[in-house]
Coordinates of C-alpha atoms in Angstrom, one line a residue:
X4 CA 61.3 115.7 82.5
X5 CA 60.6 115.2 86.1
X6 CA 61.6 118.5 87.9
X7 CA 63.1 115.9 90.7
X8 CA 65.2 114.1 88.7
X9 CA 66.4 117.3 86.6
X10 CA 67.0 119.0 89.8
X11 CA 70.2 116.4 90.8
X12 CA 72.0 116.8 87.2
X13 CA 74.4 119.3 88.7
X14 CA 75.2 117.9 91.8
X15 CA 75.7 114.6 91.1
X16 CA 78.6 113.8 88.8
X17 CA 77.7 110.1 87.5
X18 CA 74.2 109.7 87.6
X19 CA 73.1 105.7 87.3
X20 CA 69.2 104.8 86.2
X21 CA 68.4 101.2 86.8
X22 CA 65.4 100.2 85.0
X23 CA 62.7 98.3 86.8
X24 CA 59.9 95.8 84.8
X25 CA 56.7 95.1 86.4
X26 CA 57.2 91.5 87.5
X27 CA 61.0 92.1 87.9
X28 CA 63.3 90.3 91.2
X29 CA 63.6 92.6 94.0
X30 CA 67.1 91.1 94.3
X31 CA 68.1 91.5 90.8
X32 CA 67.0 95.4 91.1
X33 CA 68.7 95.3 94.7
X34 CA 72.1 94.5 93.0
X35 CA 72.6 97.9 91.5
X36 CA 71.3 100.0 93.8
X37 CA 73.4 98.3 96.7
X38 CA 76.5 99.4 95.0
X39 CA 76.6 102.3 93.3
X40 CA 74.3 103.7 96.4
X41 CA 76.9 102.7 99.3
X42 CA 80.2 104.2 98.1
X43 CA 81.0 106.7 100.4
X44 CA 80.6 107.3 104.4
X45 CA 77.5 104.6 104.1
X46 CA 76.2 105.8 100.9
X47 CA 76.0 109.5 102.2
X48 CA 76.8 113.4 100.2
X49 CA 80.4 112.1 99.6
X50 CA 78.9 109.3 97.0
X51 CA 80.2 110.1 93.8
X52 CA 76.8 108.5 92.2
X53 CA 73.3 108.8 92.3
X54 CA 71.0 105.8 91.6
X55 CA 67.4 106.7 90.1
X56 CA 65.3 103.5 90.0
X57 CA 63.2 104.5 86.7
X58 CA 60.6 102.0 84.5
X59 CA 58.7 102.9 81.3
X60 CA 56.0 104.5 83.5
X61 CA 56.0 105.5 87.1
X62 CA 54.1 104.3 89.3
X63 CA 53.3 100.7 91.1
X64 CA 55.1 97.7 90.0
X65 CA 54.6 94.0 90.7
X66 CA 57.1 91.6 91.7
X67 CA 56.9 88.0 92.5
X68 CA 57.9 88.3 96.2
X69 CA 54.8 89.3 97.3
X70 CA 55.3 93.1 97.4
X71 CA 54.9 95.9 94.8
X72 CA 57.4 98.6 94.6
X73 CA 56.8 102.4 93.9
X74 CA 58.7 104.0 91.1
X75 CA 58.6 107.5 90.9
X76 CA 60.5 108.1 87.8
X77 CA 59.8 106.9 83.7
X78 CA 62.1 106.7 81.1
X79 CA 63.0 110.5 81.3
X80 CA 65.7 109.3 84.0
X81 CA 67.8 107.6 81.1
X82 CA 67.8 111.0 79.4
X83 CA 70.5 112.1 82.2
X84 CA 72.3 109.2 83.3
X85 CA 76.1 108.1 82.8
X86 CA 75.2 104.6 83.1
X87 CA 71.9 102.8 82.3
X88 CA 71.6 99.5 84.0
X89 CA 69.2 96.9 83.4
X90 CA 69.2 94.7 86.3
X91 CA 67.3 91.4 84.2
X92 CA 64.7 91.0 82.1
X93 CA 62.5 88.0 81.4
X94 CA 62.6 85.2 78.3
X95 CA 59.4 85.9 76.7
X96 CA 59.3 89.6 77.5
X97 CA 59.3 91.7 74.1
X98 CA 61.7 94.9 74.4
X99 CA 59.3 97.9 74.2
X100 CA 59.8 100.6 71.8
X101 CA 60.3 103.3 74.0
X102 CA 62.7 101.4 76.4
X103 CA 64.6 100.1 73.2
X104 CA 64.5 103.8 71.7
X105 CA 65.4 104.8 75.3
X106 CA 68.9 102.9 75.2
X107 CA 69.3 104.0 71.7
X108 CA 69.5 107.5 72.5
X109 CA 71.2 107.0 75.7
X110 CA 74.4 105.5 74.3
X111 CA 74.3 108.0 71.2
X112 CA 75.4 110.5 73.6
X113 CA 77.8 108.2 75.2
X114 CA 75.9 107.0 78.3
X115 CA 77.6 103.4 79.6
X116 CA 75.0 100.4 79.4
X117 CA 74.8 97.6 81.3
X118 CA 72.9 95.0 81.2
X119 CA 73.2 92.2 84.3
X120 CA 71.9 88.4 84.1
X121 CA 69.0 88.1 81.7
X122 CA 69.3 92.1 81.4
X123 CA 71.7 90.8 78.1
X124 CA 68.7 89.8 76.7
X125 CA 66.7 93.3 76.7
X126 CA 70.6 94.6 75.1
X127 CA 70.5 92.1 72.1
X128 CA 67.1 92.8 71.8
X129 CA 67.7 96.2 71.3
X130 CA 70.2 95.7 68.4
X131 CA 72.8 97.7 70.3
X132 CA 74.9 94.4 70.6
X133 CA 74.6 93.6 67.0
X134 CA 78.3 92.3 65.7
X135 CA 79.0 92.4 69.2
X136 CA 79.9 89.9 72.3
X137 CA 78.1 89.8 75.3
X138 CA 77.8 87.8 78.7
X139 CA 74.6 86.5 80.0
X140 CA 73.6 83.4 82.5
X141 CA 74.5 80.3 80.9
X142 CA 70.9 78.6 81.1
X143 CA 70.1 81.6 78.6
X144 CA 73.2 82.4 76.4
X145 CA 71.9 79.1 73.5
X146 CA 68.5 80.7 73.4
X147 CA 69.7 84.0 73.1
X148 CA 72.3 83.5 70.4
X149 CA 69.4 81.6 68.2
X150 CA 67.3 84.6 68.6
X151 CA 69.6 87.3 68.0
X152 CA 72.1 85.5 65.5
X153 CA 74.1 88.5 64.9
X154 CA 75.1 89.0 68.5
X155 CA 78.3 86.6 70.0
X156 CA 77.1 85.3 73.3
X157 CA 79.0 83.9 76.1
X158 CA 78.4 82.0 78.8
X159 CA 82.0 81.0 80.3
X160 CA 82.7 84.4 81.7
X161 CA 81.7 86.4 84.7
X162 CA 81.4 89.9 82.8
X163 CA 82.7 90.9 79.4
X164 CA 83.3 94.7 79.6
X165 CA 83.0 96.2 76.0
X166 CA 83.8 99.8 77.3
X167 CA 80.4 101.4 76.1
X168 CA 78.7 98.2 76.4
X169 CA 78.5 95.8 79.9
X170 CA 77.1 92.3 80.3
X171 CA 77.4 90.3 83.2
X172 CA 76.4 86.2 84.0
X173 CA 73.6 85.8 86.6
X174 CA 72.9 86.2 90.6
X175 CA 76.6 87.0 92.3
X176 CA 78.1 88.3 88.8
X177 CA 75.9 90.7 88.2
X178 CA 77.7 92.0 92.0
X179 CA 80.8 91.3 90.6
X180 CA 80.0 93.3 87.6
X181 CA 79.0 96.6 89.5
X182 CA 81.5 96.0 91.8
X183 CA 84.2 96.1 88.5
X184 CA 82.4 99.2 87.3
X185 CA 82.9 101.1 90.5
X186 CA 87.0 99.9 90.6
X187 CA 86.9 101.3 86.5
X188 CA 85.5 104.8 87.6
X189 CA 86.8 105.3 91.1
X190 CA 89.9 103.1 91.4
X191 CA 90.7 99.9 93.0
X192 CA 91.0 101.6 96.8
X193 CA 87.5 102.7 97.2
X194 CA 86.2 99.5 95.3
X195 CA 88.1 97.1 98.3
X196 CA 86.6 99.4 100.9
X197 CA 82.9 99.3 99.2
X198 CA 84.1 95.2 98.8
X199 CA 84.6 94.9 102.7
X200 CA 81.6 96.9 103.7
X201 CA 79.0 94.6 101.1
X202 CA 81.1 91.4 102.8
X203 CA 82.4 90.6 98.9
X204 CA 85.5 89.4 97.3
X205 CA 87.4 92.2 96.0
X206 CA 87.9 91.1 92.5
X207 CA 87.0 88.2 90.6
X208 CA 87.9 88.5 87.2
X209 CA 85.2 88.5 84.2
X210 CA 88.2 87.7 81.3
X211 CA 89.4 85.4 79.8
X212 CA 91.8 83.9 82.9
X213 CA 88.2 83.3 85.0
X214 CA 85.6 80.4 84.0
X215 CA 82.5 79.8 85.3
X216 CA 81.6 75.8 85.3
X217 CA 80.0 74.8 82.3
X218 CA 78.5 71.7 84.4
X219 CA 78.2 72.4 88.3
X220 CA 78.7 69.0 90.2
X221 CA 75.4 68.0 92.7
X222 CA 78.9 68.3 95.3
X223 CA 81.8 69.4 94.7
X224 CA 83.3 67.6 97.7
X225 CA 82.9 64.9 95.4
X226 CA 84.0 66.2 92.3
X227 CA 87.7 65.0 91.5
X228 CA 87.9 67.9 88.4
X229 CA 87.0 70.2 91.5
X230 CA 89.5 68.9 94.1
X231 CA 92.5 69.0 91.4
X232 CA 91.2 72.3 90.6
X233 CA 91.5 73.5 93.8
X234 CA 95.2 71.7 94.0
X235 CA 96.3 73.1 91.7
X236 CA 95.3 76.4 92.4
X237 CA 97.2 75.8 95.8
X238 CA 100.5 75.1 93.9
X239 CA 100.4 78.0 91.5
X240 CA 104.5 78.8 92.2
X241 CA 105.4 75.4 91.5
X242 CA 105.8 73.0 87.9
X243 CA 102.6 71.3 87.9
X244 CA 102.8 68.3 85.6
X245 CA 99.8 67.0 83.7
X246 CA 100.6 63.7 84.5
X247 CA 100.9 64.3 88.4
X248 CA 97.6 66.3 88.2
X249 CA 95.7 63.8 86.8
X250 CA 96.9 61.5 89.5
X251 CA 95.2 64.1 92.5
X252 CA 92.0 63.3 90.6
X253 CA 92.8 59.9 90.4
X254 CA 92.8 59.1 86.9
X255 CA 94.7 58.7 83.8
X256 CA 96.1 61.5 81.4
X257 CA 93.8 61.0 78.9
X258 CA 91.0 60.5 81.4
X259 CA 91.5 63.5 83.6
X260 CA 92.2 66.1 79.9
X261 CA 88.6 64.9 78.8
X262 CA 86.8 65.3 82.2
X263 CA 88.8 68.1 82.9
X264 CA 87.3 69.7 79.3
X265 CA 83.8 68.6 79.8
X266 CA 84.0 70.2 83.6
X267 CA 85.4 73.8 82.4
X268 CA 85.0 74.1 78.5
X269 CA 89.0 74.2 78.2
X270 CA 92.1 72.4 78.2
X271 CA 94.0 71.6 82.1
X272 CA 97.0 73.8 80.2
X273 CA 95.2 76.5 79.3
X274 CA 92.9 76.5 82.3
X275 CA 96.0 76.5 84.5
X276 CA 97.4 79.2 82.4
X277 CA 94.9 81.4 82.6
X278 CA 94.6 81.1 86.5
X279 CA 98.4 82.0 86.8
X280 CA 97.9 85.2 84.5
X281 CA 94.7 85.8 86.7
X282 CA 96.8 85.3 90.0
X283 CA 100.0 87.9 88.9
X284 CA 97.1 90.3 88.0
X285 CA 96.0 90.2 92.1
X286 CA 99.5 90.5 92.8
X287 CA 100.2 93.3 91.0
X288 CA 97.0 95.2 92.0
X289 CA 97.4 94.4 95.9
X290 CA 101.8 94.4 96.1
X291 CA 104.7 95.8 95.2
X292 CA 106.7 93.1 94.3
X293 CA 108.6 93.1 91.2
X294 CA 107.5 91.9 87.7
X295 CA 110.3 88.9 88.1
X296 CA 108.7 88.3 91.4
X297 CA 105.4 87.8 90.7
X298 CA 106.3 86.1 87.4
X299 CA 107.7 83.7 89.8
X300 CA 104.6 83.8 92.0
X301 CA 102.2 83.1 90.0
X302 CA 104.7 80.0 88.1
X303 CA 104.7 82.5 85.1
X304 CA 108.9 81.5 85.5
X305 CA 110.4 84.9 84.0
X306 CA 108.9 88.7 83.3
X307 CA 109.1 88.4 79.6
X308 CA 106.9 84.7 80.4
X309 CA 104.3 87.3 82.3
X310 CA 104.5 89.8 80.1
X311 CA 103.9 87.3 76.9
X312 CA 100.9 85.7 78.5
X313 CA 99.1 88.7 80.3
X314 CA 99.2 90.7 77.4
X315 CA 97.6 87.4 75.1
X316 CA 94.8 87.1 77.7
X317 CA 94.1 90.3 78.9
X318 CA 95.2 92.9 76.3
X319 CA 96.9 95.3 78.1
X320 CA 101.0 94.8 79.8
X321 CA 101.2 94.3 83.5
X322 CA 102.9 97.7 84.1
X323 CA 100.2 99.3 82.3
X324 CA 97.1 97.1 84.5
X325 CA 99.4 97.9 87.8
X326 CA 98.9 101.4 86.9
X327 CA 95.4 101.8 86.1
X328 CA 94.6 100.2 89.6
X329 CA 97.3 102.2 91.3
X330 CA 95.9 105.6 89.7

């Protein structure tokens, strides 16, 4: 093991290797290493993590941005950390053996893995997903699920958090993703700070209640399914009726459910459902208003309404997710 590495096991309660790929993004390997190494006065002693940047070998790696990059650590780094991150990976890149044994033997003593973007590809490569779900970038999640038929792939969510076992869409959800990580270990305080001092929203949710377009408009200043969208997100504490919706965008019931489905891969119903749910979750996480409150809020109408729905979508009881965030 390399005596540098070995050296920080003590000091250094949650130790995080991201693993680097010669040809890999700089920005995909930036992600990580932004924000697990700024939490703290600047990313200073007070961090409760340490990021090790590791690859299969040390030593100088391409990348396609017209630098190399140095990496002074191999896969003994995995050996130690909490959480093993693997920032991307590329289509027609086989999984190495000792990368794939590697992961293996990192989550058999209960290391965390996470895999961001096309980093859910080296996971289902590895078998550790296998009768499992995971999130990838929806330009990859068809080619991935042919490949690796026994893994369920999405690609209509931000992040799917598995507790063991992390996956995260592409570019900006892969922040999102380490950004959730950092509110699961070190609570929903020091997450908003680190939020404010990257410049990124606080929280955008990775279940169920938050869909990524399955189509993305060429503008969405022109988009009608967009413009109601955003309506309706603007009129989340009153009785939106499907019939008045559809009239925002301009067309007819029947026209504006289809579009509406093609647009987001769901129902208007259970689209605006989901973003009421996903609204009472901010409010309980950021006020203390009470559960008939926010129920009302978020057009959720009564408690027993949120607590029905929240519980559906997101698996846990509001008092219980106001808690965990509060801790």
């Amino acid at each position: 093991m390399d005596n540098s590495v070995a050296a920080h096991t003590v000091a250094t309660p949650h130790t995080v290797a991201v693993l680097a790929f010669d040809g890999i993004s700089p920005f995909h390997l930036s992600v990580p290493t932004l924000v697990f190494g700024r939490i703290g006065a600047g990313g200073g002693a007070d961090n409760p993590y340490r990021v090790i940047v590791c690859a299969e070998n040390s030593g100088t790696i391409s990348t396609p941005a017209g630098f190399d990059l140095v990496i002074h650590h191999g896969l003994e780094a995995t050996e130690i950390a909490d959480t093993v991150v693997i920032p991307s990976w590329e289509r027609d890149r086989p999984l190495p053996e000792p990368i794939r044994d590697a992961l293996h033997r990192a989550h058999a003593r209960g290391a965390r893995i996470v895999g961001l973007c096309l980093g859910a590809w080296a996971i289902a490569a590895s078998g550790l997903a296998d009768g499992r779900e995971i999130t990838t970038h929806w330009s990859a999640a068809a080619e991935i699920a042919r490949a690796y038929p026994a893994v369920r792939v999405r690609a209509d969510s931000l992040w799917s958090d598995d507790g063991d076992l992390i996956t995260s869409a592409g570019v900006a959800a892969a922040l999102d993703c380490c950004l959730h990580l950092v509110r699961s270990d070190q609570g929903s305080r020091v997450a908003a700070e680190l939020a404010r001092r990257l410049v990124l929203a606080p929280h955008r949710s990775g279940s169920q209640a938050q869909y990524i377009p399955v189509a993305v408009p060429e503008s969405a200043d022109h988009d009608p399914i967009e413009q109601a969208m955003v309506w309706a997100r603007t009129h989340l504490d009153e009785p939106v009726d499907l019939d008045g919706w559809a009239r925002t965008a301009l067309m007819s019931r029947r026209t504006f459910t289809r579009r509406f489905r093609d647009r987001t891969g769901t129902s208007p119903q259970q689209w605006l459902l989901q973003q009421r749910v996903d609204h009472a979750r901010l409010l309980l996480e950021s006020t203390d208003d009470t559960m008939d409150r926010i129920a009302t809020d978020a057009g959720l109408g009564t408690s027993i309404n949120l607590r029905h729905h929240f519980h559906r979508l997101l698996g846990t009881t509001p008092a219980a997710h106001r808690a965990q965030f509060r801790r």
